[in-house]
PDB file of C-alpha atoms and ligand atoms in Angstrom:
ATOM      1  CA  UNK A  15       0.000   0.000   0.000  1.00  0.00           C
ATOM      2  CA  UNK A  16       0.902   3.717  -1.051  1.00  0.00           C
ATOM      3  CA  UNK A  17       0.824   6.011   1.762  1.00  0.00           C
ATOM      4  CA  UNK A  18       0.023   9.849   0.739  1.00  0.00           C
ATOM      5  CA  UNK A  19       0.639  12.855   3.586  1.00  0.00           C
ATOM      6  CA  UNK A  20      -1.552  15.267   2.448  1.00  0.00           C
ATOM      7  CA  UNK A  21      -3.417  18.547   2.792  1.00  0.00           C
ATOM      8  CA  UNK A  22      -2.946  19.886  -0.460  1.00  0.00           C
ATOM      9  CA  UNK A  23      -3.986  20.154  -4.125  1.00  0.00           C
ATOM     10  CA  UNK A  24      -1.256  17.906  -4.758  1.00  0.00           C
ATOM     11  CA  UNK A  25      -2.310  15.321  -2.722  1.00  0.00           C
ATOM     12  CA  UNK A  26      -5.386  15.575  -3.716  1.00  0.00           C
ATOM     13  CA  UNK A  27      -4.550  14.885  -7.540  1.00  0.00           C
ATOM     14  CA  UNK A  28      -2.099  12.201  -6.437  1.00  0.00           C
ATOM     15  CA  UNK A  29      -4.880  10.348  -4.452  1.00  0.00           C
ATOM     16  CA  UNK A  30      -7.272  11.151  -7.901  1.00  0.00           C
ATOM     17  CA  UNK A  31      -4.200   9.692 -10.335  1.00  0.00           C
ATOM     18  CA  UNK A  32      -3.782   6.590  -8.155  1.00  0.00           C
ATOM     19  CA  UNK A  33      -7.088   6.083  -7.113  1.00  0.00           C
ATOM     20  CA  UNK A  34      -7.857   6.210 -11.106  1.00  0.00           C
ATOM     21  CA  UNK A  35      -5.576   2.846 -11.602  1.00  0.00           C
ATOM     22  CA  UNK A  36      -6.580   0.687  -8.515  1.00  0.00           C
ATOM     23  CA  UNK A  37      -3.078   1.148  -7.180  1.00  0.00           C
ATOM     24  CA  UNK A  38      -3.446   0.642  -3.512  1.00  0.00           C
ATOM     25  CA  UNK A  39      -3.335   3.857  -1.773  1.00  0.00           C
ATOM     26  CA  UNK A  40      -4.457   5.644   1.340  1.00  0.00           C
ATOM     27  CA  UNK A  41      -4.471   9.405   2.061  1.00  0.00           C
ATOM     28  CA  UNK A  42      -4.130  10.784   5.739  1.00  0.00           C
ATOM     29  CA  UNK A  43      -4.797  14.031   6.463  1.00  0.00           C
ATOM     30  CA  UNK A  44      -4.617  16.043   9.643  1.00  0.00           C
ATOM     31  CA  UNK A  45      -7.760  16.777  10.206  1.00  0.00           C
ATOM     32  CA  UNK A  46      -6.792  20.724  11.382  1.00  0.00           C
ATOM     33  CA  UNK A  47      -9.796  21.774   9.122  1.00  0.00           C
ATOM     34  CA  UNK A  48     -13.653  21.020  10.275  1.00  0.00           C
ATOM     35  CA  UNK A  49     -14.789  20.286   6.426  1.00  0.00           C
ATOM     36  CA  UNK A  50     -11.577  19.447   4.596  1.00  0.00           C
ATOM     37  CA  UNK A  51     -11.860  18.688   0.489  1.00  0.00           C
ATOM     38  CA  UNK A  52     -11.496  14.733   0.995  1.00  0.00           C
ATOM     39  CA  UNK A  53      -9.322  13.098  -1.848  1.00  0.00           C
ATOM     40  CA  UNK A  54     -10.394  10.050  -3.931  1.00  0.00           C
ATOM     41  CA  UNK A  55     -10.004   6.913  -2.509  1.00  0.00           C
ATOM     42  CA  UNK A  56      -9.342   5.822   1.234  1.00  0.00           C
ATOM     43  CA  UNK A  57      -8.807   8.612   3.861  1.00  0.00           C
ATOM     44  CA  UNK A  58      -7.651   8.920   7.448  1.00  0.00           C
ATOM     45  CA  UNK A  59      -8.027  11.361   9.621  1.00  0.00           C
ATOM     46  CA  UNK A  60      -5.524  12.096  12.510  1.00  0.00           C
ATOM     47  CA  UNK A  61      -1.959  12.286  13.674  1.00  0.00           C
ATOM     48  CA  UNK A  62       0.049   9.396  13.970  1.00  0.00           C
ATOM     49  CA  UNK A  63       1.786  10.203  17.086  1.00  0.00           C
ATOM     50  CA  UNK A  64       5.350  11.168  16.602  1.00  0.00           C
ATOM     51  CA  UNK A  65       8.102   9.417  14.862  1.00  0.00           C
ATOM     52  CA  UNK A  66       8.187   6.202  16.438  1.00  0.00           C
ATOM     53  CA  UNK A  67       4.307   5.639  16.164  1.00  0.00           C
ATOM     54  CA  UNK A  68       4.342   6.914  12.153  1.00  0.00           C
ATOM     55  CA  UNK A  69       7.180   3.902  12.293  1.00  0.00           C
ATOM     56  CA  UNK A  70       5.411   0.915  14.318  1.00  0.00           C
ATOM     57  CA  UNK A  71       2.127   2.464  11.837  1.00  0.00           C
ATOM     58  CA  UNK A  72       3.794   1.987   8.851  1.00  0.00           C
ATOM     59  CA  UNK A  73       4.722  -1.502   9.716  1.00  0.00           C
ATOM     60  CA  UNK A  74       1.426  -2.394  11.104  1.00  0.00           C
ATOM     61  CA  UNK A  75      -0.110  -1.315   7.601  1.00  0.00           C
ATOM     62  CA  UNK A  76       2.225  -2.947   5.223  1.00  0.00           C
ATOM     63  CA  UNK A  77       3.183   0.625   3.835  1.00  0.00           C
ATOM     64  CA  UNK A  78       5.095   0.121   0.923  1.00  0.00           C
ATOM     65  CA  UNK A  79       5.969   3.391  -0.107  1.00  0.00           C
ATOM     66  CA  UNK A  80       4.961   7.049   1.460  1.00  0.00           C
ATOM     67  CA  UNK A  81       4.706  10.039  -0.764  1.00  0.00           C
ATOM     68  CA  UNK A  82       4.941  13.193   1.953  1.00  0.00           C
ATOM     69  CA  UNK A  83       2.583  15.490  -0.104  1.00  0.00           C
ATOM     70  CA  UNK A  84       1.977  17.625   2.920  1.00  0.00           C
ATOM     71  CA  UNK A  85       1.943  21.643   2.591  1.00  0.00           C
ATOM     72  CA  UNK A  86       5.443  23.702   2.478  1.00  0.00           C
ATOM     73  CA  UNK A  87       4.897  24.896   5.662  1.00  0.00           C
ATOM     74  CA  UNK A  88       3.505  21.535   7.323  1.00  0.00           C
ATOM     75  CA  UNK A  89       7.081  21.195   9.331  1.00  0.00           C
ATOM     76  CA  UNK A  90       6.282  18.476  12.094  1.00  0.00           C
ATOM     77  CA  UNK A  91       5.150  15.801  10.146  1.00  0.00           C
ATOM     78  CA  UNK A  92       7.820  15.794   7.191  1.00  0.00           C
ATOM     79  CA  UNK A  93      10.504  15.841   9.721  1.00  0.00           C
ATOM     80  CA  UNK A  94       8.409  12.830  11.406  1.00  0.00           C
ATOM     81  CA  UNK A  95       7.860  11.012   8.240  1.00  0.00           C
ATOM     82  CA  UNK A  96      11.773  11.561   7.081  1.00  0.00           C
ATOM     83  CA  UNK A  97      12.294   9.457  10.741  1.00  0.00           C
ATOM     84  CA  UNK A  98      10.233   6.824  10.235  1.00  0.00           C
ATOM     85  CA  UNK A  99      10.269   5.777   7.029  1.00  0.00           C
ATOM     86  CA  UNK A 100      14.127   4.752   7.251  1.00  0.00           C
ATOM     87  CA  UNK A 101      13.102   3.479  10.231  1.00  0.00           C
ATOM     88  CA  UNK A 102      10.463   1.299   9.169  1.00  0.00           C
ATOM     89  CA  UNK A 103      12.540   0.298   5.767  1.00  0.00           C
ATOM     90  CA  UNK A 104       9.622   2.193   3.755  1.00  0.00           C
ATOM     91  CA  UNK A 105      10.340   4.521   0.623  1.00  0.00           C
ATOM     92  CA  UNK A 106       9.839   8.255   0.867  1.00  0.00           C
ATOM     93  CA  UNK A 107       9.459  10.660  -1.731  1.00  0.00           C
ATOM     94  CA  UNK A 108       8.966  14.403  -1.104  1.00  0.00           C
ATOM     95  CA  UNK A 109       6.130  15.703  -3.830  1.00  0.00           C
ATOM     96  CA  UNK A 110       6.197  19.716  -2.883  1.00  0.00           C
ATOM     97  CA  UNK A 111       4.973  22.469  -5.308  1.00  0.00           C
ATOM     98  CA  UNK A 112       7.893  25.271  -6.383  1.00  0.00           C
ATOM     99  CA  UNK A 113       7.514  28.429  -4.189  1.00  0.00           C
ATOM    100  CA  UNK A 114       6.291  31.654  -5.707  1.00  0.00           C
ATOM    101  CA  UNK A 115       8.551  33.750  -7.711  1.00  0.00           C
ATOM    102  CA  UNK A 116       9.082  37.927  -7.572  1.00  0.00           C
ATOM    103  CA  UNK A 117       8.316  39.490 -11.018  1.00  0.00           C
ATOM    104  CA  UNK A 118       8.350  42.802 -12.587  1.00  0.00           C
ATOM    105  CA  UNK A 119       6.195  45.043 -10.314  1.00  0.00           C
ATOM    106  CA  UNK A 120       6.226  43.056  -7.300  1.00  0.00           C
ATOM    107  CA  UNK A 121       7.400  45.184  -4.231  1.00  0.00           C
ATOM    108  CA  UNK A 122       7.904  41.871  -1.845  1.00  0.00           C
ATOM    109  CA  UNK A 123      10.353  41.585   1.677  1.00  0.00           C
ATOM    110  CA  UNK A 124      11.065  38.115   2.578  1.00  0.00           C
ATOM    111  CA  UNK A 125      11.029  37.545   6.355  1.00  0.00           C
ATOM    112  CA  UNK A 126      11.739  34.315   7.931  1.00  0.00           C
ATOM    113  CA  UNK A 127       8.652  34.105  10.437  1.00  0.00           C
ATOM    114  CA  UNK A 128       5.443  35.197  11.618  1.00  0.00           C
ATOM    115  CA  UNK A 129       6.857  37.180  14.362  1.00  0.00           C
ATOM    116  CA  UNK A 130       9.704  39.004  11.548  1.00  0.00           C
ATOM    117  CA  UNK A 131       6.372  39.438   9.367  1.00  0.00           C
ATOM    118  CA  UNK A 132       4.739  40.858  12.338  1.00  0.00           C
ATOM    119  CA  UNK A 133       7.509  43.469  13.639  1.00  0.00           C
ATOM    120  CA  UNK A 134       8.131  44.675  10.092  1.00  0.00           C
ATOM    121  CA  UNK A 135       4.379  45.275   9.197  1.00  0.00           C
ATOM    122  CA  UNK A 136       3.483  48.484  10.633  1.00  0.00           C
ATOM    123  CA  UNK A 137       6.303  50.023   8.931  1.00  0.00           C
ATOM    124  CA  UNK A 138       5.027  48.930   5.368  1.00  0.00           C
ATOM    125  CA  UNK A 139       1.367  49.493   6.022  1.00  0.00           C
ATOM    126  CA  UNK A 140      -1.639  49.998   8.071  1.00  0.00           C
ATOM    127  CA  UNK A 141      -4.461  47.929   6.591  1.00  0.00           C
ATOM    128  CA  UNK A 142      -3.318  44.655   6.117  1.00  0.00           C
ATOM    129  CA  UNK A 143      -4.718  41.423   4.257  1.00  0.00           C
ATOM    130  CA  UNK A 144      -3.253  38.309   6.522  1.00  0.00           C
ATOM    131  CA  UNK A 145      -3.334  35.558   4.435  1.00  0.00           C
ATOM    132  CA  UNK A 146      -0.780  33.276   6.861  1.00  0.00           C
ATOM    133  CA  UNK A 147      -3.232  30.700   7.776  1.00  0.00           C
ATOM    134  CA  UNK A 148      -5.636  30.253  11.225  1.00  0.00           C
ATOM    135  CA  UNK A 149      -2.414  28.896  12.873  1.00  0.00           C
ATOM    136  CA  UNK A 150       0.618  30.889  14.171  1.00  0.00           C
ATOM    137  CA  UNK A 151      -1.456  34.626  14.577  1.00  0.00           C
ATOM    138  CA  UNK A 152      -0.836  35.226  17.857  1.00  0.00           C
ATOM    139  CA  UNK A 153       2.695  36.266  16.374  1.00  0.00           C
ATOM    140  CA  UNK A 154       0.204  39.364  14.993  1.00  0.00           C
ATOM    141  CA  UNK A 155      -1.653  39.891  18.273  1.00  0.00           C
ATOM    142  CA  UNK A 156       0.674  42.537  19.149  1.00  0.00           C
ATOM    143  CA  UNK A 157       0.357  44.933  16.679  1.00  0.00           C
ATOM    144  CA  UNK A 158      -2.094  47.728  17.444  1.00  0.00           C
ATOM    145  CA  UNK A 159      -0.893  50.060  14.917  1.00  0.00           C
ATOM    146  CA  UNK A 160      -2.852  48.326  12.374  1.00  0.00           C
ATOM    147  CA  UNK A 161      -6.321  46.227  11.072  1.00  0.00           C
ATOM    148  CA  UNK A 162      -6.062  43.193   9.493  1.00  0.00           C
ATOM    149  CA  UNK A 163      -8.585  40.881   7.005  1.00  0.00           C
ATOM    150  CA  UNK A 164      -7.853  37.882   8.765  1.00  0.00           C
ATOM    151  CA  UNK A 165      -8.460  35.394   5.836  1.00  0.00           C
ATOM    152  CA  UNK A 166      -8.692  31.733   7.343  1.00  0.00           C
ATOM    153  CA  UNK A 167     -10.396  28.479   6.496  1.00  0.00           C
ATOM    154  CA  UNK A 168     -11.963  27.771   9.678  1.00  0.00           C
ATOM    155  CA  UNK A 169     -12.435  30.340  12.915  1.00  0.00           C
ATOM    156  CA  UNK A 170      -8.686  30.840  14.623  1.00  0.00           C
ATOM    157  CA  UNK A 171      -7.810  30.895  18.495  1.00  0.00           C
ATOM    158  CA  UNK A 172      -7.025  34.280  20.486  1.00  0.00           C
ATOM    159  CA  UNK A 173      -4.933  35.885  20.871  1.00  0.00           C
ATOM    160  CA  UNK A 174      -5.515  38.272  17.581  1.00  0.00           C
ATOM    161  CA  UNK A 175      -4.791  41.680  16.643  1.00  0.00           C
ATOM    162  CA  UNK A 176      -7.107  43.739  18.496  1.00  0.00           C
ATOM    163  CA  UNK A 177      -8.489  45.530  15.454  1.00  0.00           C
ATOM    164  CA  UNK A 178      -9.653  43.031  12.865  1.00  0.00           C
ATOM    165  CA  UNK A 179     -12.033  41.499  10.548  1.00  0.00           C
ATOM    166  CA  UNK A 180     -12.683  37.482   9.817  1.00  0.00           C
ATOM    167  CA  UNK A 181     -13.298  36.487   6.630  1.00  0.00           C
ATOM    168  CA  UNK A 182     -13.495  32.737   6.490  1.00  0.00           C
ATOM    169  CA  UNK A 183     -13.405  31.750   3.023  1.00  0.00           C
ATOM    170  CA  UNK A 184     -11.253  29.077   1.163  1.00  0.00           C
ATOM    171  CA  UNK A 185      -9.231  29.369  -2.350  1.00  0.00           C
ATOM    172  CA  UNK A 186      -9.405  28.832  -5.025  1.00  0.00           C
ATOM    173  CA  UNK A 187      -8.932  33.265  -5.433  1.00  0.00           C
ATOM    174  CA  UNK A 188      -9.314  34.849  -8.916  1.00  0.00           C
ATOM    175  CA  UNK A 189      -7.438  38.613  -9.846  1.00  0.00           C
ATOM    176  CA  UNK A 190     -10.807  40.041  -9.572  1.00  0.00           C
ATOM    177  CA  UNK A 191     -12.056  38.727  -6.636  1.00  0.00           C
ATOM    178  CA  UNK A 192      -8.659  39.445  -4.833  1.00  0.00           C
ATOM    179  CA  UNK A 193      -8.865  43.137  -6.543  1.00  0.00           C
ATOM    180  CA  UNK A 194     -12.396  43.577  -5.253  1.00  0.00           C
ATOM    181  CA  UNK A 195     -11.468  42.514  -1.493  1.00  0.00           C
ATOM    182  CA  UNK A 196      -8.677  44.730  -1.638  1.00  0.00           C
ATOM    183  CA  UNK A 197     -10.382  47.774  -2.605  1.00  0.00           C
ATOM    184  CA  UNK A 198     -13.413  47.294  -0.860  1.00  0.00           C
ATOM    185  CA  UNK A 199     -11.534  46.801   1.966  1.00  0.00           C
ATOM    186  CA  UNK A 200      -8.488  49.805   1.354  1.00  0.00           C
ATOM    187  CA  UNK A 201      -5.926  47.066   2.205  1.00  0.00           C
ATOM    188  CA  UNK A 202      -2.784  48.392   1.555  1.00  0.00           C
ATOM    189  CA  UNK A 203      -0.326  45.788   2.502  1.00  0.00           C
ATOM    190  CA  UNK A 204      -1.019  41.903   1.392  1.00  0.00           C
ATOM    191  CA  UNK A 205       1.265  39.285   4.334  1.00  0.00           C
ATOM    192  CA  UNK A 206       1.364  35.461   2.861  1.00  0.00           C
ATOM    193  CA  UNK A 207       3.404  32.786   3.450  1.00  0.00           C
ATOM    194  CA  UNK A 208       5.466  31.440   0.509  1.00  0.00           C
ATOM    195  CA  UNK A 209       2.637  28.755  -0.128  1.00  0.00           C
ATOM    196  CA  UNK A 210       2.852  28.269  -3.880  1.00  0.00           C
ATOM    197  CA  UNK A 211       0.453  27.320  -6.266  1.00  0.00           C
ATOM    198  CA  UNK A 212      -1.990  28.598  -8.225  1.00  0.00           C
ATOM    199  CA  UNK A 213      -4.718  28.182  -6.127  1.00  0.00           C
ATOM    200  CA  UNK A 214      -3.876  31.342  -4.211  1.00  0.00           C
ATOM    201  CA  UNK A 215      -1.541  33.312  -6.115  1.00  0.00           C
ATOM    202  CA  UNK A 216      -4.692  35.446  -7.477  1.00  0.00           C
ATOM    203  CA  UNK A 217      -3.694  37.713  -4.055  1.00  0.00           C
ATOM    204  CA  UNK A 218      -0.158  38.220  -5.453  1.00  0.00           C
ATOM    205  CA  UNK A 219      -1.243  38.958  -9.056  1.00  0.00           C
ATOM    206  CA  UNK A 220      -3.583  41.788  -7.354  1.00  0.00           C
ATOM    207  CA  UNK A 221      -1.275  43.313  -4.990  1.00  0.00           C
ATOM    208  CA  UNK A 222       1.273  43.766  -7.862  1.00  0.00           C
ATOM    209  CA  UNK A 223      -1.885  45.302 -10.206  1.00  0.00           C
ATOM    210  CA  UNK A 224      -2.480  47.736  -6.893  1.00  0.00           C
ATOM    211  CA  UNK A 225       1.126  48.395  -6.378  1.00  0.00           C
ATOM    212  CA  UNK A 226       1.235  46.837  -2.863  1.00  0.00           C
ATOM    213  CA  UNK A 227       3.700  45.881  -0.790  1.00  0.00           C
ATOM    214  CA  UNK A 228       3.920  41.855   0.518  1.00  0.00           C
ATOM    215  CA  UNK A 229       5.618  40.366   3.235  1.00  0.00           C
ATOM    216  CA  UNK A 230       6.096  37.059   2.186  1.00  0.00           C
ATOM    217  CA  UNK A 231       7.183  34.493   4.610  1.00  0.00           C
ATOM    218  CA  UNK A 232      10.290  32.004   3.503  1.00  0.00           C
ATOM    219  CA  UNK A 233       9.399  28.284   3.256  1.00  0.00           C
ATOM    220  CA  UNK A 234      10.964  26.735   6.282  1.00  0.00           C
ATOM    221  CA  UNK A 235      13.929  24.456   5.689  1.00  0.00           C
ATOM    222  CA  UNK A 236      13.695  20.451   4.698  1.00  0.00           C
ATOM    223  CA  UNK A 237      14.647  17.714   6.067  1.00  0.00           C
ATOM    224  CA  UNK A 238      17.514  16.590   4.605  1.00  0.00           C
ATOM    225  CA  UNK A 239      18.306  13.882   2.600  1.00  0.00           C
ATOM    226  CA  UNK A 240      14.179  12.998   1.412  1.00  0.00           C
ATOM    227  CA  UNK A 241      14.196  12.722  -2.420  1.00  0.00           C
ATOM    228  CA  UNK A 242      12.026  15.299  -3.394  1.00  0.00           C
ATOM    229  CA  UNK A 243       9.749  16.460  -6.989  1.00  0.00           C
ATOM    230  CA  UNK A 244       7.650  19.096  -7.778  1.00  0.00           C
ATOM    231  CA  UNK A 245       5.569  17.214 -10.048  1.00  0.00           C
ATOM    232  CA  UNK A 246       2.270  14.982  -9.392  1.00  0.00           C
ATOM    233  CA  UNK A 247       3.386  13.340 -12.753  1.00  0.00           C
ATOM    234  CA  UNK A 248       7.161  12.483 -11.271  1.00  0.00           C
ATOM    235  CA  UNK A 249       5.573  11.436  -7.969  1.00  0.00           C
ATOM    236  CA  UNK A 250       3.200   8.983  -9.900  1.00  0.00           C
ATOM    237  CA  UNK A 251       6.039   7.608 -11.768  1.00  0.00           C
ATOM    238  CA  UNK A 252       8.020   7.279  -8.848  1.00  0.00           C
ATOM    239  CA  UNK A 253       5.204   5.243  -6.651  1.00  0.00           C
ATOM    240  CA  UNK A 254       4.617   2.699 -10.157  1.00  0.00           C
ATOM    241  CA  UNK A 255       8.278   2.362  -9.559  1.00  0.00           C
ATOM    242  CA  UNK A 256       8.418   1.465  -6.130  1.00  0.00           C
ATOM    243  CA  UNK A 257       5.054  -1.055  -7.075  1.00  0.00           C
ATOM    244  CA  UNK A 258       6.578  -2.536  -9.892  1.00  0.00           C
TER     245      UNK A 258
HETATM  246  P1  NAP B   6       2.513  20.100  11.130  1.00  0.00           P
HETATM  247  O1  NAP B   6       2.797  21.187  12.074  1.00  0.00           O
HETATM  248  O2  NAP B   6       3.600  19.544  10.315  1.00  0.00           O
HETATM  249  O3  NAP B   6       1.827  18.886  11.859  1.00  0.00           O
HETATM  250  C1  NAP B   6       1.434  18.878  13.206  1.00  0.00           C
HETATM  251  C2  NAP B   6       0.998  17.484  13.538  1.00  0.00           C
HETATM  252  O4  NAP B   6      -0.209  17.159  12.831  1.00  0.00           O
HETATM  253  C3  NAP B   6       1.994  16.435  13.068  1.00  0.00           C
HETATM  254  O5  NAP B   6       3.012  16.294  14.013  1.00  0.00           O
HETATM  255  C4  NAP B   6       1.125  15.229  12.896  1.00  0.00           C
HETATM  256  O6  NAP B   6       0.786  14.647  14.153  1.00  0.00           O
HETATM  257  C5  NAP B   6      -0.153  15.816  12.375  1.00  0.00           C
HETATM  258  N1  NAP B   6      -0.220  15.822  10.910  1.00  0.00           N
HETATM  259  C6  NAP B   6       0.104  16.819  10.055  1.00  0.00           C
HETATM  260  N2  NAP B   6      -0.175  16.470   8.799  1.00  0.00           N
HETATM  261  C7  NAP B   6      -0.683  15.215   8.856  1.00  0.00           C
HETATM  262  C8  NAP B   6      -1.175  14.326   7.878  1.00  0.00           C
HETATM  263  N3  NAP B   6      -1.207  14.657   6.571  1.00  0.00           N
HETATM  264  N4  NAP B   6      -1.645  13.112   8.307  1.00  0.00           N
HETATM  265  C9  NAP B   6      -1.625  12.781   9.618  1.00  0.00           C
HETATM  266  N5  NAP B   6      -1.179  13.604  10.580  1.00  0.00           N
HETATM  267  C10 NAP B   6      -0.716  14.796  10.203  1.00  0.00           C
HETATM  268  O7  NAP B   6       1.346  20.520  10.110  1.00  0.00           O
HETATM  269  P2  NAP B   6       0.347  21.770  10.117  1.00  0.00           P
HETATM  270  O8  NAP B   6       1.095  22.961   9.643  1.00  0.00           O
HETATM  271  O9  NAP B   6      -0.399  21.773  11.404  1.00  0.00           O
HETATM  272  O10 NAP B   6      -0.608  21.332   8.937  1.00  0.00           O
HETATM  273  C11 NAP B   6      -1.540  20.287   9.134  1.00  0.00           C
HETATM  274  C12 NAP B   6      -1.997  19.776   7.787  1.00  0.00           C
HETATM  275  O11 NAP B   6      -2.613  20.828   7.061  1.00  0.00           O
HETATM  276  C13 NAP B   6      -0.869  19.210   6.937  1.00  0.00           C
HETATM  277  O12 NAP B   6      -1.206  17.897   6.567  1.00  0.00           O
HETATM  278  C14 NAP B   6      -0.766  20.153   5.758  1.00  0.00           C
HETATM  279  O13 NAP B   6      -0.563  19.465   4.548  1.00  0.00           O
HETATM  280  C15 NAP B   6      -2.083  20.892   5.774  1.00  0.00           C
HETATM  281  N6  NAP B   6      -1.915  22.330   5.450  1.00  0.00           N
HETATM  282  C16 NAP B   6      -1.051  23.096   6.184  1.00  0.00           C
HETATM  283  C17 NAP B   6      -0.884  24.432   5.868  1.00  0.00           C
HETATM  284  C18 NAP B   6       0.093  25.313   6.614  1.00  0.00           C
HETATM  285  O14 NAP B   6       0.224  26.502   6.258  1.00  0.00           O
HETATM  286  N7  NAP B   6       0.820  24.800   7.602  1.00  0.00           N
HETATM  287  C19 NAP B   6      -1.615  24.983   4.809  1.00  0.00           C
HETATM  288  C20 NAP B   6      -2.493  24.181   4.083  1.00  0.00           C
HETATM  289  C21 NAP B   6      -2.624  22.851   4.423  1.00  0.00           C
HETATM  290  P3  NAP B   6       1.588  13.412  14.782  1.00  0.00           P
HETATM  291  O15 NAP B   6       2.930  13.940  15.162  1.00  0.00           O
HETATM  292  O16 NAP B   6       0.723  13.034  15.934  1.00  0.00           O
HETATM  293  O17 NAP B   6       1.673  12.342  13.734  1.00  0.00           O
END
């Protein structure tokens, strides 16, 4: 059996591709989100447990391969699944999309955090579209000097920015919905993290139209030695690989 970390688009068409041709496959998913988009095929829901329990699980399960599909900044359980597969003797393949790229017109500053993000944000604008994610905003909570348009999938935990406004709403974006939130709005300053994609670059495409300035936050680092594609198309090849 094919084991797919997921949470992402990529997953998601992974799961579709596999599912397609009866290759045994299961997709596990965090379950962070109350309604998440379920991939094709079998799902479950929950963490393993650490290292050692991801190991003893893979085992259990007769995992022949795991694809870690999870999202860039989905640290804990790469680091976790680049510890247990060796472990457990089990294949592991690293399928993550290529970060966004600056291009003419885009007036971004790379940070390496939520809390950078947050300490350089009242210099570069006071009405701010927070795009980060529900987790990790306390890092914002803070900041007084501005508003933010908290955009989040599902309601986040206190502590936020005192002066805010939810908007719970889930990609994908297009240019003119992003340009019609920003101007309804008056954001003047767009914070993301380097997700990647083009589910959610629409914000990006908008801010650059505007002439906004983004914070974008830098991909955490990988855990090394995981061979790693940026393709759903190399990751498919790879798991008929490790089948055949
Ligand atoms: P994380 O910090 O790496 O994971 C925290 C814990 O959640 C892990 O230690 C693991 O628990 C469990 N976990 C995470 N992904 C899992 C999966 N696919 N299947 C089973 N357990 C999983 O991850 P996160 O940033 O909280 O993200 C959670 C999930 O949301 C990820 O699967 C990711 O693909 C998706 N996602 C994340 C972001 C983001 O910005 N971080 C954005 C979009 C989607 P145990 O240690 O108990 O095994």
């Amino acid at each position: 059996m094919i084991l797919i970390l997921g949470g992402t688009a990529e997953a998601r068409a992974l799961a579709a591709a596999l599912d397609a041709t009866g290759t045994p496959m299961l997709s596990s998913l965090a379950g962070r989100v109350a309604r998440p988009r379920l991939p094709a095929g079998e799902v479950r829901i929950g963490g393993f447990g650490g290292p050692d329990a991801l190991a003893a699980w893979l085992r259990e399960h007769g995992v022949r391969a795991v694809v870690d599909a999870t999202h860039p900044f989905a640290e804990r359980i790469s680091a976790s699944a680049a510890r247990a597969c060796p472990a457990a003797g089990v294949a592991l393949l690293r399928l993550e999309r290529p970060g966004w790229s600056e291009r003419p017109g885009d007036r971004w500053t790379w940070v390496d955090g939520l809390d950078q993000a947050a300490a350089l944000l009242p210099r570069l604008g006071r009405r701010a579209l927070l795009t980060t994610g529900r987790q990790g905003l306390a890092a914002f909570a803070g900041v007084a000097d501005a508003w933010f348009l908290i955009r989040c999938v599902d309601p986040p935990a206190p502590p936020l920015p005192p002066h805010h406004e939810l908007l719970l709403d889930r990609g994908p974006y297009t240019l003119d919905g992003e340009l019609g939130l920003i101007d309804a709005h008056g954001i003047d300053l767009v914070v993301t993290k380097d997700s990647g994609g083009a589910l959610t670059v629409a914000k990006l495409d908008a801010a650059r139209e505007r002439g906004l300035p983004v914070i974008v936050v830098r991909r955490p680092s990988r855990p090394a030695g995981v061979e790693t594609v940026a393709e759903v198309a190399d990751a498919l090849a790879w798991v008929r690989a490790q089948a055949g």
